[in-house]
XYZ file of C-alpha atoms in Angstrom:
242
model
C 38.269 -67.055 0.921
C 39.363 -69.407 3.657
C 40.637 -69.287 7.173
C 38.882 -66.004 7.900
C 38.152 -67.439 11.341
C 41.598 -68.524 12.617
C 40.224 -70.388 15.580
C 37.234 -72.655 15.436
C 35.940 -75.760 17.009
C 34.287 -79.056 16.742
C 30.923 -80.638 16.501
C 27.561 -81.682 17.771
C 27.848 -83.111 21.253
C 29.316 -81.229 24.165
C 31.175 -82.915 26.965
C 34.111 -82.509 29.268
C 35.908 -85.619 28.034
C 36.393 -84.461 24.436
C 36.470 -80.639 24.411
C 36.592 -78.855 21.033
C 39.928 -78.238 19.310
C 40.960 -74.853 17.964
C 41.488 -74.982 14.217
C 45.086 -73.829 13.923
C 48.213 -75.504 12.525
C 50.075 -74.842 15.780
C 47.512 -76.778 17.820
C 47.198 -79.641 15.337
C 50.946 -79.949 14.764
C 51.761 -80.215 18.462
C 48.868 -82.650 18.893
C 49.966 -84.811 15.963
C 53.617 -84.795 16.980
C 52.723 -85.730 20.559
C 50.834 -88.761 19.259
C 53.740 -90.196 17.283
C 54.189 -88.405 13.956
C 57.869 -87.319 13.896
C 58.309 -83.559 13.512
C 60.499 -84.143 10.480
C 57.808 -86.113 8.670
C 54.770 -83.864 8.205
C 53.068 -80.687 9.387
C 49.831 -78.741 8.987
C 49.634 -75.415 7.153
C 46.920 -72.770 7.009
C 45.161 -72.036 3.732
C 44.631 -68.279 3.607
C 42.360 -68.137 0.583
C 40.600 -70.332 -1.952
C 41.784 -68.471 -5.042
C 44.537 -70.060 -7.205
C 47.208 -67.641 -5.980
C 46.568 -68.455 -2.306
C 46.387 -72.197 -2.953
C 49.717 -72.068 -4.796
C 51.373 -70.805 -1.591
C 50.523 -74.002 0.334
C 53.303 -76.632 0.485
C 52.352 -79.509 -1.815
C 51.722 -82.260 -2.642
C 49.138 -82.498 0.110
C 48.610 -85.633 2.178
C 45.199 -84.484 3.449
C 42.961 -81.431 3.697
C 41.058 -80.604 6.896
C 38.011 -78.339 6.740
C 36.371 -76.789 9.802
C 32.918 -75.264 9.330
C 29.629 -74.540 11.129
C 27.123 -77.339 10.786
C 24.620 -76.522 8.031
C 20.895 -76.967 8.746
C 19.507 -80.449 8.279
C 18.168 -80.936 4.757
C 15.825 -83.954 4.569
C 15.765 -83.684 0.793
C 19.528 -84.142 0.526
C 20.083 -87.464 -1.280
C 23.680 -87.766 -0.105
C 22.916 -90.100 2.799
C 21.224 -92.541 0.416
C 24.503 -92.950 -1.441
C 26.582 -93.669 1.629
C 25.526 -97.276 2.131
C 26.916 -98.178 -1.277
C 30.066 -96.140 -0.744
C 30.757 -97.697 2.647
C 30.774 -101.209 1.199
C 33.074 -100.331 -1.655
C 35.568 -98.325 0.404
C 35.612 -99.805 3.900
C 38.487 -102.156 3.136
C 40.752 -99.572 1.515
C 39.890 -96.329 3.343
C 40.590 -95.967 7.063
C 37.358 -94.567 8.526
C 36.105 -93.956 12.070
C 32.487 -93.320 13.001
C 31.809 -90.478 15.435
C 29.607 -92.081 18.051
C 27.704 -89.973 20.606
C 30.082 -90.660 23.488
C 32.975 -89.108 21.538
C 31.456 -85.656 22.014
C 33.566 -82.945 20.368
C 36.178 -85.390 19.095
C 35.644 -84.577 15.402
C 38.999 -82.738 15.282
C 40.785 -85.841 16.557
C 38.805 -88.062 14.192
C 39.743 -85.821 11.256
C 43.387 -86.050 12.321
C 43.141 -89.841 12.554
C 41.554 -89.949 9.093
C 44.361 -87.789 7.696
C 47.250 -89.731 9.243
C 45.607 -93.145 9.049
C 45.211 -92.871 5.292
C 48.723 -91.486 4.797
C 50.620 -94.198 6.640
C 52.450 -95.123 3.439
C 53.826 -91.562 3.388
C 54.416 -91.061 7.124
C 56.641 -93.246 9.311
C 55.109 -93.240 12.776
C 57.264 -93.635 15.855
C 57.180 -97.284 16.880
C 54.906 -98.015 19.856
C 53.641 -94.434 19.853
C 49.996 -93.671 20.553
C 49.116 -93.513 16.843
C 51.213 -96.532 15.931
C 49.502 -98.708 18.537
C 46.041 -97.323 17.729
C 46.244 -97.954 13.985
C 47.750 -101.416 14.443
C 45.116 -102.463 16.967
C 42.182 -101.167 14.891
C 43.366 -102.053 11.387
C 40.930 -104.943 10.919
C 37.998 -103.333 12.780
C 34.894 -101.695 11.345
C 34.276 -97.929 11.847
C 32.099 -98.438 14.940
C 34.607 -100.746 16.620
C 37.354 -98.198 15.992
C 35.174 -95.521 17.575
C 34.688 -97.610 20.700
C 38.448 -98.201 20.972
C 39.077 -94.468 20.600
C 36.513 -93.676 23.292
C 38.342 -95.959 25.731
C 41.858 -94.789 24.787
C 42.986 -92.781 27.822
C 46.261 -91.692 26.191
C 44.461 -90.344 23.128
C 41.872 -88.590 25.283
C 44.579 -86.970 27.430
C 46.469 -85.765 24.353
C 43.219 -84.389 22.917
C 42.450 -82.490 26.127
C 45.955 -81.019 26.238
C 45.615 -79.903 22.623
C 42.209 -78.368 23.364
C 43.716 -76.295 26.184
C 46.647 -75.147 24.039
C 44.694 -72.866 21.695
C 44.321 -69.113 22.013
C 40.504 -69.230 22.000
C 38.638 -69.617 25.277
C 36.486 -72.748 25.196
C 33.460 -70.734 26.283
C 33.916 -68.501 23.209
C 34.047 -71.347 20.684
C 30.972 -71.892 18.564
C 29.853 -75.335 17.485
C 31.653 -76.326 14.324
C 32.713 -79.542 12.670
C 35.856 -81.030 11.102
C 36.017 -83.240 8.029
C 38.954 -84.607 6.065
C 39.656 -84.942 2.345
C 42.268 -87.347 1.018
C 43.250 -89.249 -2.116
C 43.561 -93.005 -2.332
C 44.215 -94.928 -5.519
C 43.389 -91.906 -7.645
C 40.031 -91.154 -5.960
C 39.106 -88.146 -3.820
C 37.343 -89.117 -0.579
C 35.474 -87.030 1.950
C 35.780 -88.501 5.453
C 33.202 -87.247 7.950
C 32.680 -89.267 11.112
C 29.081 -88.068 11.320
C 28.300 -89.667 7.963
C 27.675 -93.324 7.216
C 31.009 -93.884 5.516
C 33.574 -92.411 3.118
C 32.126 -90.385 0.245
C 33.692 -90.550 -3.210
C 34.139 -87.325 -5.154
C 35.681 -88.529 -8.396
C 39.268 -88.745 -9.550
C 42.144 -86.810 -7.995
C 45.855 -87.008 -7.207
C 48.196 -85.806 -4.453
C 49.181 -82.917 -6.716
C 45.571 -81.804 -7.272
C 44.056 -82.854 -3.911
C 43.858 -79.325 -2.497
C 42.350 -77.816 -5.627
C 39.865 -80.682 -5.973
C 38.862 -80.509 -2.292
C 38.283 -76.761 -2.594
C 35.454 -77.405 -5.070
C 33.653 -79.460 -2.399
C 34.529 -76.952 0.319
C 33.037 -74.078 -1.683
C 29.815 -76.066 -2.128
C 29.583 -76.579 1.650
C 30.263 -72.901 2.299
C 27.521 -71.980 -0.168
C 25.013 -73.799 2.073
C 26.000 -71.625 5.056
C 25.974 -68.118 3.527
C 25.580 -66.216 6.794
C 28.707 -67.553 8.492
C 32.367 -66.603 8.247
C 33.581 -69.354 10.590
C 35.510 -71.466 8.101
C 39.062 -72.733 8.242
C 41.097 -74.928 5.905
C 44.362 -76.670 6.786
C 46.590 -78.888 4.682
C 48.748 -81.746 5.944
C 51.954 -81.855 3.885
C 55.168 -83.792 4.084
C 58.134 -81.780 5.285
C 60.768 -81.352 2.561
C 63.800 -83.559 3.114
């Protein structure tokens, strides 16, 4: 299953400056297009199930997969964090990654969008001097923390985020705390990009044609850790057919 909860939200820290985003293609498409991705270039699509038949209905190849889910309980025995230091060194130069610092509040939806578009720039032609174009150019040589600080001070990005947050059908007071992460493929490797983690996480080999199916294996593992929740949503960023 997937997308049983059509509207969901963001992450750990509350705050008026970065309110949570509803997890719907309509919200994310308008948000992305307002930032500088031309409407004829790419769009988000819902994934209505995790079985092969439902996945086959999603326009592919995928540029990125966004997953929205409730935060699982902290597991001190989880060895994943110990791996991240190595992964960050080996991927920081090739993967565009932004750290989610405390002052960014519920900005994980925006960070997931930036991870998706920022790592698909070879496939998406941004509008020149648009918000995204200027942001990626100005932060290209920065580390993940520096990029986070630039994002936190970007008034145009913050305004666009707030407008997108108010555009959903779900009342902000009704949204439960959830978190966005992004999956993408670069140079034949599947990466998980989570701003709350120490860096990009490698998940083995993949391709644009198999990205969605490969990401679903990781998504199912995350869902398995949160058995009492139905608040999951999966979206795919795909190129629009020419």
